């Protein structure tokens, strides 16, 4: 349907130019001076050919320009009066410059200009008419180039905007998968190390560790499937985790061998989806960093709710904790910045501290 509209518009334009050409030229010849040929059937044919060919001005602009240039030149050389037939030449030159590369369109426009010059020098006003004749080609050619340049600039901007959206979506998906898989694998590794260590002497403790591995891997797979289902659906709707599941996250981390204390202050309001997910991912990634990087497997979590914001803090008694893959702490910072919140991560009094302030009101 979209491709038909330009086609219909070109046909309407061709009919309009043809009608104006025939009617206007006939009227102009009523006041024709002596020595000019009367407007007859041949003149009508020139005007109709020039005007009707504009119906193909987008599909074959160079061919149309050639046909119009020959028709206009034949019309003038035959001795007819200057008239609306030149409108067809304006449209044809513009269309060639608008829809074809500048070099190709320039060669075609130059050929059309030579035909006009031939008439000017042979049967027209002579050298004095070269400049006016040139304007009939140069002005629409320049207008077509400007329109083409602007259209290409808009297309580049749209392509760049689309590329940025695709990159942002790719980064978001990578962040989600990283958070889900990273936490699960870190917990599984910790429990596997425990199982290998105690298996020779205390097989009953190895069984406990293996059970925790099974439970952690099952939870991670369920969450990964939910995340990928949202991606496949192409929407932001889906069973995504939130702060209401913080106790499950803490229990899984405890099963992996980390001593976690959780303190929740205030009553949790109804959180916007983006805030709820971001808060959960910050806790998940912070606990993953403790599992992977901390020498002392201990973490203190505080979640402070208020009507305006959620404040999350995770502390670990280690000199430094951080993900080196560009998706750990930088990923948490990107999530918080996207919500207009505040984020910090670093050492403070011998503890590594992650602090996030997530506004609620702006997201409602």
mmCIF file of C-alpha atoms in Angstrom:
data_model
loop_
_atom_site.group_PDB
_atom_site.id
_atom_site.type_symbol
_atom_site.label_atom_id
_atom_site.label_comp_id
_atom_site.label_asym_id
_atom_site.label_seq_id
_atom_site.Cartn_x
_atom_site.Cartn_y
_atom_site.Cartn_z
ATOM 1 C CA UNK A 1 0.000 0.000 0.000
ATOM 2 C CA UNK A 2 2.839 2.367 0.871
ATOM 3 C CA UNK A 3 4.549 1.817 -2.492
ATOM 4 C CA UNK A 4 1.317 2.548 -4.389
ATOM 5 C CA UNK A 5 0.932 6.069 -3.021
ATOM 6 C CA UNK A 6 3.977 7.562 -4.799
ATOM 7 C CA UNK A 7 2.920 5.771 -7.983
ATOM 8 C CA UNK A 8 -0.595 7.235 -7.848
ATOM 9 C CA UNK A 9 0.863 10.644 -7.020
ATOM 10 C CA UNK A 10 3.125 10.503 -10.083
ATOM 11 C CA UNK A 11 0.210 9.603 -12.337
ATOM 12 C CA UNK A 12 -1.846 12.487 -10.951
ATOM 13 C CA UNK A 13 1.092 14.856 -11.423
ATOM 14 C CA UNK A 14 1.594 13.663 -14.993
ATOM 15 C CA UNK A 15 -2.091 14.233 -15.817
ATOM 16 C CA UNK A 16 -2.028 17.664 -14.212
ATOM 17 C CA UNK A 17 1.116 18.783 -16.056
ATOM 18 C CA UNK A 18 -0.275 17.433 -19.326
ATOM 19 C CA UNK A 19 -3.590 19.235 -18.869
ATOM 20 C CA UNK A 20 -1.890 22.504 -17.935
ATOM 21 C CA UNK A 21 0.492 22.099 -20.851
ATOM 22 C CA UNK A 22 -2.200 21.565 -23.456
ATOM 23 C CA UNK A 23 -4.602 24.207 -22.150
ATOM 24 C CA UNK A 24 -1.915 26.758 -21.340
ATOM 25 C CA UNK A 25 -0.074 26.323 -24.636
ATOM 26 C CA UNK A 26 -3.275 26.603 -26.627
ATOM 27 C CA UNK A 27 -4.106 29.831 -24.793
ATOM 28 C CA UNK A 28 -0.582 31.188 -25.321
ATOM 29 C CA UNK A 29 -0.764 30.581 -29.073
ATOM 30 C CA UNK A 30 -3.874 32.686 -29.391
ATOM 31 C CA UNK A 31 -1.638 35.688 -28.760
ATOM 32 C CA UNK A 32 1.311 34.296 -30.704
ATOM 33 C CA UNK A 33 3.349 36.783 -32.703
ATOM 34 C CA UNK A 34 4.016 36.544 -36.401
ATOM 35 C CA UNK A 35 6.469 33.909 -37.512
ATOM 36 C CA UNK A 36 5.471 31.402 -34.823
ATOM 37 C CA UNK A 37 3.821 28.153 -35.752
ATOM 38 C CA UNK A 38 0.202 27.674 -34.718
ATOM 39 C CA UNK A 39 -0.598 25.111 -32.051
ATOM 40 C CA UNK A 40 -1.693 22.015 -33.975
ATOM 41 C CA UNK A 41 -1.816 18.267 -33.507
ATOM 42 C CA UNK A 42 1.987 17.895 -33.584
ATOM 43 C CA UNK A 43 2.332 20.476 -30.836
ATOM 44 C CA UNK A 44 -0.280 18.684 -28.760
ATOM 45 C CA UNK A 45 1.649 15.430 -29.248
ATOM 46 C CA UNK A 46 4.875 17.010 -27.969
ATOM 47 C CA UNK A 47 3.107 18.363 -24.886
ATOM 48 C CA UNK A 48 1.292 15.080 -24.155
ATOM 49 C CA UNK A 49 4.466 12.988 -24.502
ATOM 50 C CA UNK A 50 6.408 15.306 -22.211
ATOM 51 C CA UNK A 51 3.685 15.455 -19.579
ATOM 52 C CA UNK A 52 2.548 11.823 -19.643
ATOM 53 C CA UNK A 53 6.078 10.449 -19.293
ATOM 54 C CA UNK A 54 6.257 11.985 -15.813
ATOM 55 C CA UNK A 55 4.132 9.071 -14.576
ATOM 56 C CA UNK A 56 7.394 7.045 -14.537
ATOM 57 C CA UNK A 57 9.568 9.785 -13.022
ATOM 58 C CA UNK A 58 10.490 7.726 -9.918
ATOM 59 C CA UNK A 59 10.842 4.332 -11.578
ATOM 60 C CA UNK A 60 12.944 5.506 -14.525
ATOM 61 C CA UNK A 61 13.924 9.140 -13.949
ATOM 62 C CA UNK A 62 16.792 9.173 -16.468
ATOM 63 C CA UNK A 63 14.638 7.723 -19.236
ATOM 64 C CA UNK A 64 11.884 10.203 -18.406
ATOM 65 C CA UNK A 65 14.357 13.088 -18.515
ATOM 66 C CA UNK A 66 15.573 11.952 -21.922
ATOM 67 C CA UNK A 67 12.055 11.679 -23.328
ATOM 68 C CA UNK A 68 11.000 15.051 -21.905
ATOM 69 C CA UNK A 69 14.178 16.785 -23.125
ATOM 70 C CA UNK A 70 13.704 15.437 -26.654
ATOM 71 C CA UNK A 71 9.992 16.360 -26.659
ATOM 72 C CA UNK A 72 10.653 19.903 -25.370
ATOM 73 C CA UNK A 73 13.553 20.423 -27.798
ATOM 74 C CA UNK A 74 11.451 19.131 -30.701
ATOM 75 C CA UNK A 75 8.593 21.376 -29.659
ATOM 76 C CA UNK A 76 10.801 24.486 -29.602
ATOM 77 C CA UNK A 77 12.831 23.686 -32.721
ATOM 78 C CA UNK A 78 9.603 23.106 -34.671
ATOM 79 C CA UNK A 79 8.691 26.703 -33.964
ATOM 80 C CA UNK A 80 6.047 26.581 -31.275
ATOM 81 C CA UNK A 81 5.771 29.316 -28.685
ATOM 82 C CA UNK A 82 7.421 29.013 -25.233
ATOM 83 C CA UNK A 83 4.833 27.711 -22.792
ATOM 84 C CA UNK A 84 3.838 25.328 -19.970
ATOM 85 C CA UNK A 85 5.603 22.394 -21.646
ATOM 86 C CA UNK A 86 8.698 23.626 -19.824
ATOM 87 C CA UNK A 87 7.048 22.573 -16.528
ATOM 88 C CA UNK A 88 7.541 18.969 -17.592
ATOM 89 C CA UNK A 89 11.251 19.682 -18.071
ATOM 90 C CA UNK A 90 11.477 21.208 -14.562
ATOM 91 C CA UNK A 91 9.868 18.137 -12.987
ATOM 92 C CA UNK A 92 11.973 15.692 -15.021
ATOM 93 C CA UNK A 93 15.290 17.355 -14.122
ATOM 94 C CA UNK A 94 14.303 17.568 -10.459
ATOM 95 C CA UNK A 95 13.290 13.899 -10.399
ATOM 96 C CA UNK A 96 16.585 12.771 -11.932
ATOM 97 C CA UNK A 97 18.616 14.726 -9.370
ATOM 98 C CA UNK A 98 16.369 13.553 -6.525
ATOM 99 C CA UNK A 99 16.291 9.836 -7.303
ATOM 100 C CA UNK A 100 19.625 9.087 -8.969
ATOM 101 C CA UNK A 101 23.271 9.538 -7.875
ATOM 102 C CA UNK A 102 24.586 13.073 -8.496
ATOM 103 C CA UNK A 103 27.150 12.034 -11.129
ATOM 104 C CA UNK A 104 24.660 10.066 -13.211
ATOM 105 C CA UNK A 105 21.946 12.684 -12.866
ATOM 106 C CA UNK A 106 24.450 15.444 -13.708
ATOM 107 C CA UNK A 107 25.408 13.788 -16.991
ATOM 108 C CA UNK A 108 21.753 13.377 -17.949
ATOM 109 C CA UNK A 109 20.963 16.990 -17.010
ATOM 110 C CA UNK A 110 23.947 18.211 -19.032
ATOM 111 C CA UNK A 111 22.660 16.343 -22.087
ATOM 112 C CA UNK A 112 19.228 17.951 -21.649
ATOM 113 C CA UNK A 113 20.887 21.354 -21.333
ATOM 114 C CA UNK A 114 22.792 20.834 -24.583
ATOM 115 C CA UNK A 115 19.493 20.154 -26.359
ATOM 116 C CA UNK A 116 18.079 23.428 -25.015
ATOM 117 C CA UNK A 117 21.209 25.288 -26.052
ATOM 118 C CA UNK A 118 20.907 23.827 -29.545
ATOM 119 C CA UNK A 119 17.447 25.319 -29.900
ATOM 120 C CA UNK A 120 18.593 28.632 -28.398
ATOM 121 C CA UNK A 121 21.489 28.999 -30.833
ATOM 122 C CA UNK A 122 19.776 27.614 -33.962
ATOM 123 C CA UNK A 123 16.171 28.774 -33.876
ATOM 124 C CA UNK A 124 15.968 30.749 -30.620
ATOM 125 C CA UNK A 125 17.218 34.115 -29.398
ATOM 126 C CA UNK A 126 20.903 33.178 -29.830
ATOM 127 C CA UNK A 127 23.687 33.714 -27.312
ATOM 128 C CA UNK A 128 21.564 36.037 -25.200
ATOM 129 C CA UNK A 129 19.203 33.188 -24.426
ATOM 130 C CA UNK A 130 21.793 30.760 -23.030
ATOM 131 C CA UNK A 131 21.492 31.936 -19.423
ATOM 132 C CA UNK A 132 17.648 31.838 -19.290
ATOM 133 C CA UNK A 133 17.691 28.439 -21.006
ATOM 134 C CA UNK A 134 20.255 27.126 -18.517
ATOM 135 C CA UNK A 135 18.074 28.177 -15.577
ATOM 136 C CA UNK A 136 15.370 25.730 -16.689
ATOM 137 C CA UNK A 137 17.844 22.891 -15.983
ATOM 138 C CA UNK A 138 20.210 24.192 -13.320
ATOM 139 C CA UNK A 139 17.554 25.408 -10.850
ATOM 140 C CA UNK A 140 15.518 22.163 -10.634
ATOM 141 C CA UNK A 141 18.756 20.139 -10.651
ATOM 142 C CA UNK A 142 20.018 22.045 -7.600
ATOM 143 C CA UNK A 143 16.646 21.649 -5.865
ATOM 144 C CA UNK A 144 16.715 17.910 -6.512
ATOM 145 C CA UNK A 145 20.230 17.594 -5.089
ATOM 146 C CA UNK A 146 19.214 19.454 -1.943
ATOM 147 C CA UNK A 147 16.154 17.238 -1.484
ATOM 148 C CA UNK A 148 18.252 14.094 -2.022
ATOM 149 C CA UNK A 149 20.881 15.243 0.484
ATOM 150 C CA UNK A 150 18.254 16.004 3.118
ATOM 151 C CA UNK A 151 16.530 12.658 2.546
ATOM 152 C CA UNK A 152 19.805 10.761 2.880
ATOM 153 C CA UNK A 153 20.619 12.650 6.083
ATOM 154 C CA UNK A 154 17.231 11.722 7.568
ATOM 155 C CA UNK A 155 17.730 8.087 6.516
ATOM 156 C CA UNK A 156 21.152 8.021 8.173
ATOM 157 C CA UNK A 157 19.719 9.474 11.367
ATOM 158 C CA UNK A 158 16.962 6.862 11.420
ATOM 159 C CA UNK A 159 19.462 4.061 10.766
ATOM 160 C CA UNK A 160 21.708 5.348 13.548
ATOM 161 C CA UNK A 161 18.778 5.587 15.947
ATOM 162 C CA UNK A 162 17.735 2.038 15.046
ATOM 163 C CA UNK A 163 21.307 0.814 15.524
ATOM 164 C CA UNK A 164 21.453 2.440 18.947
ATOM 165 C CA UNK A 165 18.155 0.827 19.945
ATOM 166 C CA UNK A 166 19.411 -2.567 18.786
ATOM 167 C CA UNK A 167 22.682 -2.101 20.681
ATOM 168 C CA UNK A 168 20.825 -1.021 23.821
ATOM 169 C CA UNK A 169 18.528 -4.025 23.585
ATOM 170 C CA UNK A 170 21.482 -6.348 22.998
ATOM 171 C CA UNK A 171 23.224 -4.908 26.052
ATOM 172 C CA UNK A 172 20.063 -5.263 28.133
ATOM 173 C CA UNK A 173 19.687 -8.915 27.159
ATOM 174 C CA UNK A 174 23.365 -9.572 27.856
ATOM 175 C CA UNK A 175 22.980 -7.924 31.269
ATOM 176 C CA UNK A 176 19.933 -10.024 32.135
ATOM 177 C CA UNK A 177 21.570 -13.290 31.083
ATOM 178 C CA UNK A 178 24.777 -12.337 32.871
ATOM 179 C CA UNK A 179 22.954 -11.626 36.117
ATOM 180 C CA UNK A 180 20.902 -14.823 36.012
ATOM 181 C CA UNK A 181 23.609 -17.223 34.854
ATOM 182 C CA UNK A 182 26.445 -15.540 36.765
ATOM 183 C CA UNK A 183 24.722 -15.834 40.132
ATOM 184 C CA UNK A 184 23.654 -19.426 39.548
ATOM 185 C CA UNK A 185 27.060 -20.599 38.349
ATOM 186 C CA UNK A 186 28.868 -18.841 41.198
ATOM 187 C CA UNK A 187 26.653 -20.568 43.759
ATOM 188 C CA UNK A 188 27.014 -23.916 41.993
ATOM 189 C CA UNK A 189 30.799 -23.590 41.914
ATOM 190 C CA UNK A 190 30.925 -22.799 45.604
ATOM 191 C CA UNK A 191 28.820 -25.804 46.514
ATOM 192 C CA UNK A 192 30.758 -28.063 44.143
ATOM 193 C CA UNK A 193 34.014 -27.030 45.813
ATOM 194 C CA UNK A 194 32.487 -27.862 49.191
ATOM 195 C CA UNK A 195 31.265 -31.244 47.944
ATOM 196 C CA UNK A 196 34.674 -32.148 46.538
ATOM 197 C CA UNK A 197 36.339 -31.134 49.781
ATOM 198 C CA UNK A 198 34.116 -33.121 52.157
ATOM 199 C CA UNK A 199 33.292 -36.096 49.922
ATOM 200 C CA UNK A 200 36.150 -38.398 51.101
ATOM 201 C CA UNK A 201 35.500 -37.899 54.835
ATOM 202 C CA UNK A 202 31.937 -36.611 55.214
ATOM 203 C CA UNK A 203 29.807 -37.889 52.315
ATOM 204 C CA UNK A 204 26.617 -36.822 54.110
ATOM 205 C CA UNK A 205 27.712 -33.153 53.843
ATOM 206 C CA UNK A 206 28.587 -33.706 50.187
ATOM 207 C CA UNK A 207 25.018 -34.875 49.668
ATOM 208 C CA UNK A 208 23.740 -31.635 51.201
ATOM 209 C CA UNK A 209 25.989 -29.613 48.870
ATOM 210 C CA UNK A 210 24.847 -31.592 45.836
ATOM 211 C CA UNK A 211 21.223 -31.038 46.805
ATOM 212 C CA UNK A 212 21.900 -27.301 47.004
ATOM 213 C CA UNK A 213 23.545 -27.460 43.574
ATOM 214 C CA UNK A 214 20.477 -29.169 42.132
ATOM 215 C CA UNK A 215 18.120 -26.610 43.665
ATOM 216 C CA UNK A 216 20.247 -23.624 42.602
ATOM 217 C CA UNK A 217 20.626 -24.865 39.037
ATOM 218 C CA UNK A 218 16.887 -25.515 38.781
ATOM 219 C CA UNK A 219 16.062 -21.995 40.008
ATOM 220 C CA UNK A 220 18.631 -20.445 37.654
ATOM 221 C CA UNK A 221 17.254 -22.373 34.683
ATOM 222 C CA UNK A 222 13.695 -21.315 35.496
ATOM 223 C CA UNK A 223 14.721 -17.682 35.698
ATOM 224 C CA UNK A 224 16.756 -17.943 32.504
ATOM 225 C CA UNK A 225 13.804 -19.505 30.658
ATOM 226 C CA UNK A 226 11.551 -16.676 31.870
ATOM 227 C CA UNK A 227 14.075 -14.071 30.685
ATOM 228 C CA UNK A 228 14.456 -15.681 27.260
ATOM 229 C CA UNK A 229 10.675 -16.021 26.940
ATOM 230 C CA UNK A 230 10.372 -12.254 27.379
ATOM 231 C CA UNK A 231 13.054 -11.731 24.710
ATOM 232 C CA UNK A 232 11.306 -14.077 22.262
ATOM 233 C CA UNK A 233 7.985 -12.346 22.863
ATOM 234 C CA UNK A 234 9.601 -8.995 22.043
ATOM 235 C CA UNK A 235 7.843 -7.239 24.900
ATOM 236 C CA UNK A 236 8.700 -6.047 28.337
ATOM 237 C CA UNK A 237 5.982 -8.224 29.875
ATOM 238 C CA UNK A 238 6.783 -11.484 31.559
ATOM 239 C CA UNK A 239 7.457 -13.255 34.842
ATOM 240 C CA UNK A 240 10.485 -11.224 35.878
ATOM 241 C CA UNK A 241 11.905 -11.348 39.436
ATOM 242 C CA UNK A 242 11.548 -8.493 41.894
ATOM 243 C CA UNK A 243 12.318 -7.456 45.443
ATOM 244 C CA UNK A 244 9.463 -9.584 46.733
ATOM 245 C CA UNK A 245 11.720 -12.563 46.022
ATOM 246 C CA UNK A 246 14.677 -11.224 47.970
ATOM 247 C CA UNK A 247 14.253 -13.900 50.663
ATOM 248 C CA UNK A 248 14.536 -16.670 48.052
ATOM 249 C CA UNK A 249 17.702 -15.047 46.730
ATOM 250 C CA UNK A 250 19.179 -14.760 50.210
ATOM 251 C CA UNK A 251 18.341 -18.398 51.023
ATOM 252 C CA UNK A 252 19.992 -19.634 47.825
ATOM 253 C CA UNK A 253 23.092 -17.602 48.624
ATOM 254 C CA UNK A 254 23.159 -18.999 52.157
ATOM 255 C CA UNK A 255 22.903 -22.503 50.730
ATOM 256 C CA UNK A 256 25.987 -21.698 48.683
ATOM 257 C CA UNK A 257 27.939 -21.019 51.860
ATOM 258 C CA UNK A 258 27.664 -17.248 52.304
ATOM 259 C CA UNK A 259 26.563 -15.847 55.652
ATOM 260 C CA UNK A 260 23.913 -13.302 54.710
ATOM 261 C CA UNK A 261 22.017 -11.001 57.047
ATOM 262 C CA UNK A 262 18.953 -9.225 55.661
ATOM 263 C CA UNK A 263 17.295 -6.163 57.180
ATOM 264 C CA UNK A 264 14.168 -4.666 55.610
ATOM 265 C CA UNK A 265 12.903 -1.278 56.782
ATOM 266 C CA UNK A 266 9.587 0.302 56.011
ATOM 267 C CA UNK A 267 6.596 -1.122 54.167
ATOM 268 C CA UNK A 268 7.148 -2.014 50.547
ATOM 269 C CA UNK A 269 4.923 0.111 48.288
ATOM 270 C CA UNK A 270 3.738 -1.011 44.864
ATOM 271 C CA UNK A 271 6.923 -0.706 42.866
ATOM 272 C CA UNK A 272 7.182 0.084 39.159
ATOM 273 C CA UNK A 273 8.393 -2.938 37.243
ATOM 274 C CA UNK A 274 11.710 -1.336 36.250
ATOM 275 C CA UNK A 275 12.512 -0.359 39.837
ATOM 276 C CA UNK A 276 11.506 -3.780 41.182
ATOM 277 C CA UNK A 277 13.695 -5.628 38.668
ATOM 278 C CA UNK A 278 16.642 -3.265 39.080
ATOM 279 C CA UNK A 279 16.610 -3.658 42.854
ATOM 280 C CA UNK A 280 16.588 -7.425 42.559
ATOM 281 C CA UNK A 281 19.414 -7.462 39.999
ATOM 282 C CA UNK A 282 21.575 -5.225 42.194
ATOM 283 C CA UNK A 283 21.176 -7.615 45.115
ATOM 284 C CA UNK A 284 21.767 -10.620 42.869
ATOM 285 C CA UNK A 285 24.899 -9.220 41.262
ATOM 286 C CA UNK A 286 26.318 -7.998 44.581
ATOM 287 C CA UNK A 287 25.870 -11.428 46.168
ATOM 288 C CA UNK A 288 27.386 -13.026 43.077
ATOM 289 C CA UNK A 289 30.453 -10.822 43.488
ATOM 290 C CA UNK A 290 30.715 -11.934 47.122
ATOM 291 C CA UNK A 291 30.588 -15.579 46.007
ATOM 292 C CA UNK A 292 33.156 -15.108 43.279
ATOM 293 C CA UNK A 293 35.612 -12.577 44.665
ATOM 294 C CA UNK A 294 35.330 -12.168 48.425
ATOM 295 C CA UNK A 295 37.761 -13.895 50.769
ATOM 296 C CA UNK A 296 35.255 -13.590 53.612
ATOM 297 C CA UNK A 297 31.945 -15.136 52.639
ATOM 298 C CA UNK A 298 29.725 -12.725 54.508
ATOM 299 C CA UNK A 299 27.296 -10.025 53.410
ATOM 300 C CA UNK A 300 24.955 -7.583 55.109
ATOM 301 C CA UNK A 301 21.915 -6.384 53.175
ATOM 302 C CA UNK A 302 19.649 -3.461 54.004
ATOM 303 C CA UNK A 303 16.526 -2.637 51.983
ATOM 304 C CA UNK A 304 14.883 0.612 53.037
ATOM 305 C CA UNK A 305 11.443 1.396 51.594
ATOM 306 C CA UNK A 306 9.758 4.788 51.555
ATOM 307 C CA UNK A 307 6.931 6.209 49.425
ATOM 308 C CA UNK A 308 9.442 8.117 47.262
ATOM 309 C CA UNK A 309 12.343 5.679 46.870
ATOM 310 C CA UNK A 310 13.989 2.366 47.647
ATOM 311 C CA UNK A 311 17.471 2.438 49.144
ATOM 312 C CA UNK A 312 19.545 -0.753 48.890
ATOM 313 C CA UNK A 313 22.891 -1.350 50.542
ATOM 314 C CA UNK A 314 25.096 -4.448 50.469
ATOM 315 C CA UNK A 315 28.250 -4.593 52.604
ATOM 316 C CA UNK A 316 31.036 -7.171 52.665
ATOM 317 C CA UNK A 317 34.203 -7.110 54.829
ATOM 318 C CA UNK A 318 36.622 -7.335 51.901
ATOM 319 C CA UNK A 319 39.128 -4.824 50.542
ATOM 320 C CA UNK A 320 37.703 -4.906 47.015
ATOM 321 C CA UNK A 321 34.976 -6.678 45.090
ATOM 322 C CA UNK A 322 34.098 -6.186 41.474
ATOM 323 C CA UNK A 323 33.324 -7.829 38.211
ATOM 324 C CA UNK A 324 35.974 -7.444 35.558
ATOM 325 C CA UNK A 325 33.772 -8.332 32.585
ATOM 326 C CA UNK A 326 32.133 -4.930 32.235
ATOM 327 C CA UNK A 327 28.692 -6.276 33.193
ATOM 328 C CA UNK A 328 29.036 -6.408 36.996
ATOM 329 C CA UNK A 329 29.352 -3.089 38.775
ATOM 330 C CA UNK A 330 29.189 -1.101 35.482
ATOM 331 C CA UNK A 331 25.992 -2.952 34.647
ATOM 332 C CA UNK A 332 24.452 -2.090 38.027
ATOM 333 C CA UNK A 333 25.413 1.545 37.519
ATOM 334 C CA UNK A 334 23.772 1.616 34.064
ATOM 335 C CA UNK A 335 20.565 0.162 35.476
ATOM 336 C CA UNK A 336 20.369 2.772 38.245
ATOM 337 C CA UNK A 337 21.291 5.671 35.941
ATOM 338 C CA UNK A 338 18.526 4.638 33.552
ATOM 339 C CA UNK A 339 16.027 5.158 36.376
ATOM 340 C CA UNK A 340 17.488 8.520 37.390
ATOM 341 C CA UNK A 341 18.781 7.131 40.687
ATOM 342 C CA UNK A 342 22.112 7.261 42.484
ATOM 343 C CA UNK A 343 24.702 4.484 42.659
ATOM 344 C CA UNK A 344 28.049 4.027 44.355
ATOM 345 C CA UNK A 345 30.380 1.088 44.921
ATOM 346 C CA UNK A 346 33.703 1.080 46.721
ATOM 347 C CA UNK A 347 35.632 0.623 49.950
ATOM 348 C CA UNK A 348 34.586 2.297 53.159
ATOM 349 C CA UNK A 349 36.115 1.560 56.589
ATOM 350 C CA UNK A 350 37.429 -1.845 55.536
ATOM 351 C CA UNK A 351 34.130 -2.885 53.951
ATOM 352 C CA UNK A 352 33.184 -3.040 50.295
ATOM 353 C CA UNK A 353 29.895 -1.199 50.004
ATOM 354 C CA UNK A 354 27.320 -1.112 47.195
ATOM 355 C CA UNK A 355 24.701 1.613 47.629
ATOM 356 C CA UNK A 356 21.764 2.266 45.305
ATOM 357 C CA UNK A 357 18.982 4.830 45.613
ATOM 358 C CA UNK A 358 16.058 4.094 43.286
ATOM 359 C CA UNK A 359 13.316 6.739 42.888
ATOM 360 C CA UNK A 360 9.750 5.496 42.776
ATOM 361 C CA UNK A 361 7.613 8.531 42.025
ATOM 362 C CA UNK A 362 9.199 9.341 38.618
ATOM 363 C CA UNK A 363 8.489 5.785 37.414
ATOM 364 C CA UNK A 364 4.806 5.585 38.276
#
